[in-house]
Amino acid sequence: MAEEIAMFNMLAEKVMHKAINPAYLAYCPTMDLIAVATSDEQVHVYRLSGQRVFGISGKHPESKVRGLKWKPDGQLLAVAFDTGSISLVNTHTGKPVHQTKRSKSSKARICCLGWELNFTDARGSLGLEKNVAINDILAQHAPNMVSGTLDLPTDLAFLEIEVLLPRLSTLPVGGRDDEVFGTKSSLEAVLYPSQTSSNDVADVLIECFNDGTIHISIYDFFEIGTFDIRQPLQKLEGIQFLLHDAHPYSSTHSLLASSPCNSDAWLYYVPLDLRMLSTNGRYLSLLASRSTQLYNTLRYMQQVQYQMYSEFKAAQDLPRRFIRNIEETLQEKMYCSWVHAAYHLVVTGNCYPSVKEWLVDELGERGHKRWDKAVTSGYENIRRLAHEHLLPALERFSVLASRLRGLSKFQDYTDSLGLSKLELDDLLDTVSCLQLLAHHIVIISGSELRQFVAFSAWLRQEIDTQASDSTSTTVDETSDRDSTFDYAAILEYIQGAMLHSRLIELFNIQDESDVRPQLDLSSEGRFVYQSYKKEMKTFAEDEVVGKKLPGLNWLILRLETQCNVIFNSIAAAQRRQVRIGSPILLQKSDTLHCDMKVLVEANSVNVPMTYIATTPKMLQSIGNNLKDAHHFYLLISLSVKVYKITLEVKSGISSAAALECISIQCPHEEVKDVKFVDEDMLMVALCGNCLCSRLSHDMITDTILASSRLLVLPYKNLPYQQLTEESIAKEYLEYMANAFTATLDLSDEGRIRQYVQHNFPQGLAWTPAKLEINGRKGRRILCVLAEDRLQYRVYDLDSSSSNESAAEGHVNPKEEHTPAVCPSLLITTLDLAVDDEDEYASTRQNAEQQLSQAAEVDFSGYLITLAQELANEQAQPHIRTAAGIALKNAFSAREYARLREVQQRWIQQIDPSVKKSVKGSALQTLGSKDARAGQSAGQFIASIAAIELPRNEWPELMPTLVTNVGEGELNLKQASLTTIGYICESDDSVLRESLVQHSNAILTAVVAGARKEEDSLDVRNAAITALSDCLEFVRTNFENEGERNYIMQVVCEATQSGDSRIEAGAYGCLNRIMGLYYDKMKFYMEKALYGLTIVGMKNEEEDVAKLAVEFWCTVCEEEIAIEDDNSLAQSEGSPEMRSHFAFARVATREVIPALLELLTKQDDDPGDEDYNVSRAAYQCLQLFAQAVGAEILQAVLSFVELNLKDDDWHRRDAAVSAFGAVMEGPDEKTLEQIIKTALPLLLERMHDDVVQVQDSAAYALGRVCENVSEAIDPRLQLPSLIEALFGGLASNPKMAGSCCWALMNLADRFAGEPGCQENPLSPHFQGSVTALLTVTERPEADNQLRMAAYEVLNTFVTNAANDNLPIVAKLSNVVLERLENTIPMQQQIVSVEDRITLEEVQTSLTSGVLSIIQRLETEIRPQADRIMQVLLRILSIVGSKSSVPDTVFAAVGALANALEEDFVKYMDSFVPFLYNALGNQEEPSLCAMAIGLVSDITRSLGESSQPFCDSFMNYLLNNLRSTSLSNQFKPAILQCFGDIAQAIGSHFETYLSVVAQVLQQAANVAVSPEGAYDMLDYVVSLREGIMDAWGGIVLAMKQGKAQVLSPYVQSIFHLINVVAQDHNRSEPLLRSTMGVIGDLADTFPQGEYANYYRAEWLGQLIKETRLNRDFQSRTVETARWAREQVKRQTAGAQALQMS
């Protein structure tokens, strides 16, 4: 048997939708990310598990990707496009941090990218350790690796002074610099890039172009310059760079290039010497990094400048538009300016008529608000940008420039660095000018803002004054405020900043009125700060400056020019140190694949050796067999050539000291790719599949035919042969063919097996096309791209696995389970899954999907890995918590069916040993010191307990938890009690039944932990919580008086513990106990609970007080339910009556005052909707009113009377709320007189000064309208009530909800009888409609208010009397016009919020159209065309996920009902939308609406709907068979069958056989009596649908087609019998059943089926339905009619027999 080949462990597999370009597959050095370019020229970055992180595309649609390269530290990804541009993308944000186009030739295209890390001479002096990988070298960060004496000046030069400065803040989005500074992550990446090491590291980015030039940059953005490689390659044109590589310890970089020659391409090796890496030493990195930071800080300041200018322009534009209008008027009528008129108005108080007209009619309150907002926000933003952004940036810029100045002044490298002290001094001088200017901007913007605030207040007063009558109180009030104005500031603003802000000059904004010449500071010499300071001082003292000052724009441009001069000098100095070595010709043939590796041996420091692996291209003939005369040809490679180049440096230029080569021959297999793994190994991908067709049968081995494979060769130890100068001469090709003897022959299968490390799956389906390798030793990763370029796989090179063989059926069942999930990868995914930041929401979602994928790959391994991480005390806390939650989620689901499915995975798929291991790890974690880990372990244990305890498995669980509580440490006690609580709180009925047998153990544990003797409050709190969860299934223990007393004692003592958590939990326990064991509570209420709960309601801790209040809510709810049950039992004559102790009535005198006092504890924030103690008290007061009736009124009315006009708004609000709370419960007659007296007072509170009181008053009025509307006099009180509610609706959006609710209740209660000629609302209908339309058009109205107003409008339309129908008809024009106006808005959507707002408006307006159609009915015909036109346009533009189509379909259904057969003219245009909705199973609500609409349309059209019924039936039957739609759709579909049948009559025969079969199958669905309630309801609704379907079918076939029903009569009566025998039935089901019984009898009048009608059970069913008093009259009438039809049926049969 052949020796087993070790297989690499496959970590992940990714299948793409678009093909990957093999040339652009790049693996991140940090092993996190894989970047690929796809056939659509998009770059995608994925995690190892296949999760997409971000994507990149060119600026132009036609842009093509031409290069991908990761920065050595993995922080940036360079993406090159065929336009010659480079984007450096931050891997954390996915956004470009720098973009540039560097080639001067417009035709030049990037063909290769290189990005390597180099150490300077500080590291070059170090000896290399043997067998140290490059990535391991890069990981060494220790700054003390260089021995020697400290050099203080040098060390000071490298101090990171900048880190002591405050970090710059992000800028608002909207700048010019690609908004790169708009987010914290992108700003950090640009301004504070992470360092791979200390200052002796330089990142070198080399961009190679197809015009023979290369561009060199260091430290990401600092450009050295462009170099022409064609100079040493003098005769070569069309050069194409293939590869770049370098070693950290060598300043010589290696380039591999090809150049066309005749019909082939020659391969060259070109050394590139970057001497500045060694000559400049550590200062090169310092120089480049500080220059780059200087450049990026300048970019930051330029964006700040742009935004300051934008803010100032926005602040000036709006006021100037306002002023321009009045200026023109004043010039025409008064011959004066606005400044003069405003100054006159301030000083004299006399307002010119034109100014008054402008203030009142044109500017007004709304215009003033816009003016105030624009100017105030503009000045504030300018001041903030200058103070928080510009000044800190200048400070940082100054420090960075000073660092460079220090280098130029004190270091010996000045010449080689290219620094000039004079230029840097000049730069710092300009920075000083900018700092001075920024300070003045802050001062002036603050001063002008203060002036404007005074001016704005005065202007608002003048608007109010001029708009008011001279005798009104407004004039008096405004005159009182005159003394508070700062008139000096107002006049100063009018004369100055209003039209001529001093910031104009500081921003270099052109002012036509300023004719002064520009001050040219350059004439003052190089250093201009002193001159600028002098001029600025004159400017600051408000003195006239003879010339315009250079402003922010001028100084920033000057700074940019100076920086460019400095940067160019530095770059020029570095360019002089770049040398291009002599090129070396390697081979005179093209290569299909190649790779290059630069090494520096331990014994030859700074002497690099370059290894190059190529696969020479060969033309191979391929046919069906060797004798086939018809061949075709492929360009393939059957060999690998490895070159070893040793360099020597002469005069700073590298050249080849030795060139060696070896040829690796693989004659039977194609070489798919070659890749250097590390400093020792070369990987070769072979494939035998493509050669099989040209080999004879005996040459084809199983291995060759079966799969592709990977060889790993020790390339340094191969027997190379040195090439002489003669061998590289013209006879090179012949020499290589005949005389070359250094060959490794791999034609023999046995020899190949020595190097094979991995076999790919069998067959032709998976063939490697590209290899990409990365990672340090011990964690090397391989990415393999498939031949189809649509998928890739990721392997771990440092571990072996049997995953692939397992997939092929070769797993040894005796082997211990080894997880296929990579633990480190899984934990990294967990880390992402728990990120709570909103900006990483998509990342978190993708991480959760990865966890699901990992579970699918190897569920057992997934559980083991997570359990081990959960129990790992060394892991990070949030990772442990996430592991526990992931374990819990693996066996949890909201839907019952899904829950059972995931639980079955545990039962059927997991080996018992794995179960034991995972459960053991979880139990072990309960004792962890990390409480969160213990808590998440408890959740997981509870999810497994829900599976195993009902199956009588895991018998040791509950005893273990009980033991933990009794004997464990505090952490273990607390976690075990929490776990018990999780287990007991489950809603799973099967689990709860199984827990009954453990009730004693559970109670023992939780009561012991809850006792007052327990020292740990955390343990006691956990015990109380667990006790609350387990109360339901310990009924047996509660029946025992002794046990019950002990439990109640522990709980009551806990209410006095002093710890708010425990007290709140204890009152929560009392709530549950009262709800579960009301009949056992009389003794405890009398002894303790009355007093304890009243004391609890007064607790200062709100959580405690709320739960004490909720205790009385529970009492009231129980007693209301008991009274209802007893009333029902009494009416049915049942002797079973529940005990009613009247706890609420007894406690009324003590509890009600406490509740009323709690009503005054409202939050001061009117927008706070949180459930607080005041809301709890209100809810309890409502329940008390229902429970005790009128007995509550005296205490409540006394409180209302005392506080309704109190100075404290909290008490006024409480009084109003209390009155509204008692409107349900007391006798209506009792309430009527109270309401008549109190209504004026409530209306008065609608005008309260505090919006909370207004809101409560509106809600109280709504309660009055809802429950006691008879108390409102339609003639005397209704007008004022409507006026108050509409006034509240218009006054404040905060009370819109309450006002609208009250108005809807009012409209419903005063609507009168349906179809009445007039009702109490008639006189107010026109005004109400007008007011509501006005509210919806208010500019300041938010969408919530607008939607509420439309809802009220719809209610008024629905309840309109006949005398108001003309108004409704006119309203239709308004609503339709508004709906039409929303259609163009679809093109203006720029955000999700815009889309939601528009859809809400469209939904509200469409609902209005629906209400109008339903109210006008047939009178809507004149508007029908317009309605359908706008509805169809909306359907054509809204998105697939929109909620608007639901409402549109409802409106279409109403229109179809109104038009009946006339609706057919719209069907051709509408049915495509209807078909689409019927087939849209991904949107269930829309699909359900469409099903109902089919019923509406077919009923309306009748037989005219027949042409559309084929499609309707197909869609309905498909939906019926669908597994993605829930069962709730099926009854509606069956009912729809009946509607279609009734509409098209006998034409339904076409569908009868199929539909009948469906109905018969559906009739067999049944459920056991103890089944779930939702299943019982579903069966009833399903039978309703079946009966409705049969009813429609019977009526359809009644005329002339009755005999086709004969085969189905028996099954119909079988279903009727099932309904009769099943007591689980509804009134609609019985009504439909009666209809079917009668219709069948009427269809067969001759008594053909009299035998069925004589059945005793049938008569009994009809009798029960007919005599049921609770049924509606139409149900009873249908039963009576069915009885008559039965009589005729049986009588007809007898007559037929007698004849």
XYZ file of N, CA and C in Angstrom, residues 829-887:
177
model
N -13.467 35.785 14.703
C -14.822 36.055 14.247
C -15.723 36.400 15.415
N -15.545 35.706 16.542
C -16.310 36.025 17.748
C -16.065 37.461 18.175
N -14.813 37.882 18.095
C -14.448 39.234 18.497
C -15.205 40.257 17.668
N -15.338 39.982 16.366
C -16.080 40.891 15.504
C -17.567 40.852 15.814
N -18.063 39.675 16.174
C -19.497 39.509 16.375
C -20.014 40.254 17.584
N -19.147 40.637 18.525
C -19.611 41.312 19.737
C -19.340 42.804 19.682
N -18.930 43.330 18.512
C -18.655 44.762 18.393
C -19.976 45.519 18.377
N -20.158 46.442 19.314
C -21.417 47.149 19.465
C -21.465 48.495 18.749
N -20.352 48.895 18.123
C -20.338 50.190 17.471
C -21.263 50.176 16.256
N -22.056 51.242 16.104
C -22.983 51.316 14.989
C -22.276 51.270 13.651
N -21.098 51.892 13.561
C -20.419 51.952 12.269
C -19.910 50.588 11.839
N -19.852 49.611 12.781
C -19.393 48.270 12.426
C -20.555 47.285 12.413
N -21.785 47.803 12.234
C -22.939 46.910 12.271
C -22.866 45.865 11.171
N -22.480 46.282 9.952
C -22.395 45.316 8.852
C -21.301 44.292 9.115
N -20.171 44.730 9.711
C -19.092 43.794 10.038
C -19.577 42.772 11.055
N -20.320 43.254 12.047
C -20.830 42.343 13.062
C -21.785 41.329 12.450
N -22.638 41.800 11.540
C -23.577 40.896 10.885
C -22.846 39.841 10.068
N -21.818 40.260 9.345
C -21.039 39.304 8.559
C -20.333 38.295 9.447
N -19.842 38.772 10.609
C -19.177 37.858 11.540
C -20.156 36.812 12.063
N -21.383 37.228 12.330
C -22.382 36.273 12.789
C -22.679 35.242 11.704
N -22.679 35.689 10.453
C -22.881 34.742 9.359
C -21.725 33.752 9.274
N -20.522 34.229 9.552
C -19.373 33.322 9.545
C -19.499 32.267 10.622
N -19.986 32.660 11.783
C -20.189 31.678 12.847
C -21.175 30.605 12.393
N -22.224 31.030 11.715
C -23.188 30.050 11.206
C -22.533 29.120 10.196
N -21.693 29.679 9.332
C -21.000 28.850 8.341
C -20.051 27.873 9.013
N -19.356 28.336 10.055
C -18.448 27.434 10.773
C -19.216 26.287 11.407
N -20.395 26.573 11.916
C -21.216 25.529 12.516
C -21.662 24.517 11.476
N -21.913 24.964 10.266
C -22.331 24.052 9.217
C -21.189 23.155 8.763
N -19.969 23.693 8.749
C -18.821 22.918 8.278
C -18.531 21.752 9.212
N -18.442 22.006 10.504
C -18.101 20.966 11.469
C -18.742 21.345 12.792
N -19.966 20.864 12.988
C -20.743 21.314 14.145
C -20.093 20.873 15.451
N -19.617 19.655 15.507
C -18.988 19.166 16.739
C -17.730 19.966 17.058
N -16.899 20.181 16.043
C -15.688 20.969 16.263
C -16.006 22.390 16.664
N -17.054 22.922 16.083
C -17.504 24.269 16.428
C -17.872 24.348 17.913
N -18.620 23.361 18.396
C -19.036 23.360 19.803
C -17.835 23.177 20.725
N -16.929 22.281 20.356
C -15.752 22.041 21.201
C -14.904 23.300 21.318
N -14.671 23.955 20.190
C -13.835 25.163 20.195
C -14.461 26.253 21.055
N -15.758 26.445 20.888
C -16.425 27.486 21.669
C -16.443 27.142 23.156
N -16.693 25.880 23.480
C -16.730 25.488 24.887
C -15.367 25.655 25.542
N -14.312 25.320 24.817
C -12.963 25.491 25.365
C -12.652 26.962 25.596
N -13.074 27.803 24.664
C -12.819 29.237 24.837
C -13.664 29.800 25.980
N -14.875 29.283 26.137
C -15.730 29.719 27.241
C -15.094 29.398 28.586
N -14.471 28.232 28.688
C -13.867 27.794 29.959
C -12.444 28.316 30.139
N -11.902 29.001 29.137
C -10.514 29.446 29.189
C -10.395 30.702 30.043
N -9.792 30.577 31.218
C -9.653 31.707 32.129
C -8.671 32.750 31.611
N -7.841 32.412 30.635
C -6.866 33.358 30.103
C -7.434 34.191 28.951
N -8.591 33.814 28.457
C -9.175 34.521 27.310
C -9.761 35.855 27.759
N -9.930 36.741 26.784
C -10.520 38.037 27.084
C -11.983 37.855 27.480
N -12.467 38.664 28.450
C -13.837 38.479 28.963
C -14.900 38.553 27.872
N -14.784 39.542 26.965
C -15.856 39.658 25.974
C -15.838 38.498 24.990
N -14.668 37.894 24.765
C -14.602 36.726 23.891
C -15.281 35.532 24.564
N -15.025 35.361 25.852
C -15.673 34.255 26.585
C -17.196 34.423 26.564
N -17.620 35.647 26.811
C -19.065 35.894 26.799
C -19.652 35.590 25.426
N -18.970 36.035 24.391
C -19.454 35.786 23.032
C -19.490 34.294 22.719
N -18.507 33.557 23.213
C -18.494 32.106 22.985
C -19.712 31.461 23.635
N -20.022 31.872 24.870
C -21.192 31.319 25.542
C -22.480 31.651 24.819
N -22.583 32.876 24.348
C -23.798 33.275 23.634
C -23.917 32.507 22.323
N -22.789 32.313 21.633
C -22.823 31.550 20.381
C -23.262 30.108 20.639
N -22.793 29.534 21.734
C -23.229 28.178 22.092
C -24.726 28.152 22.368
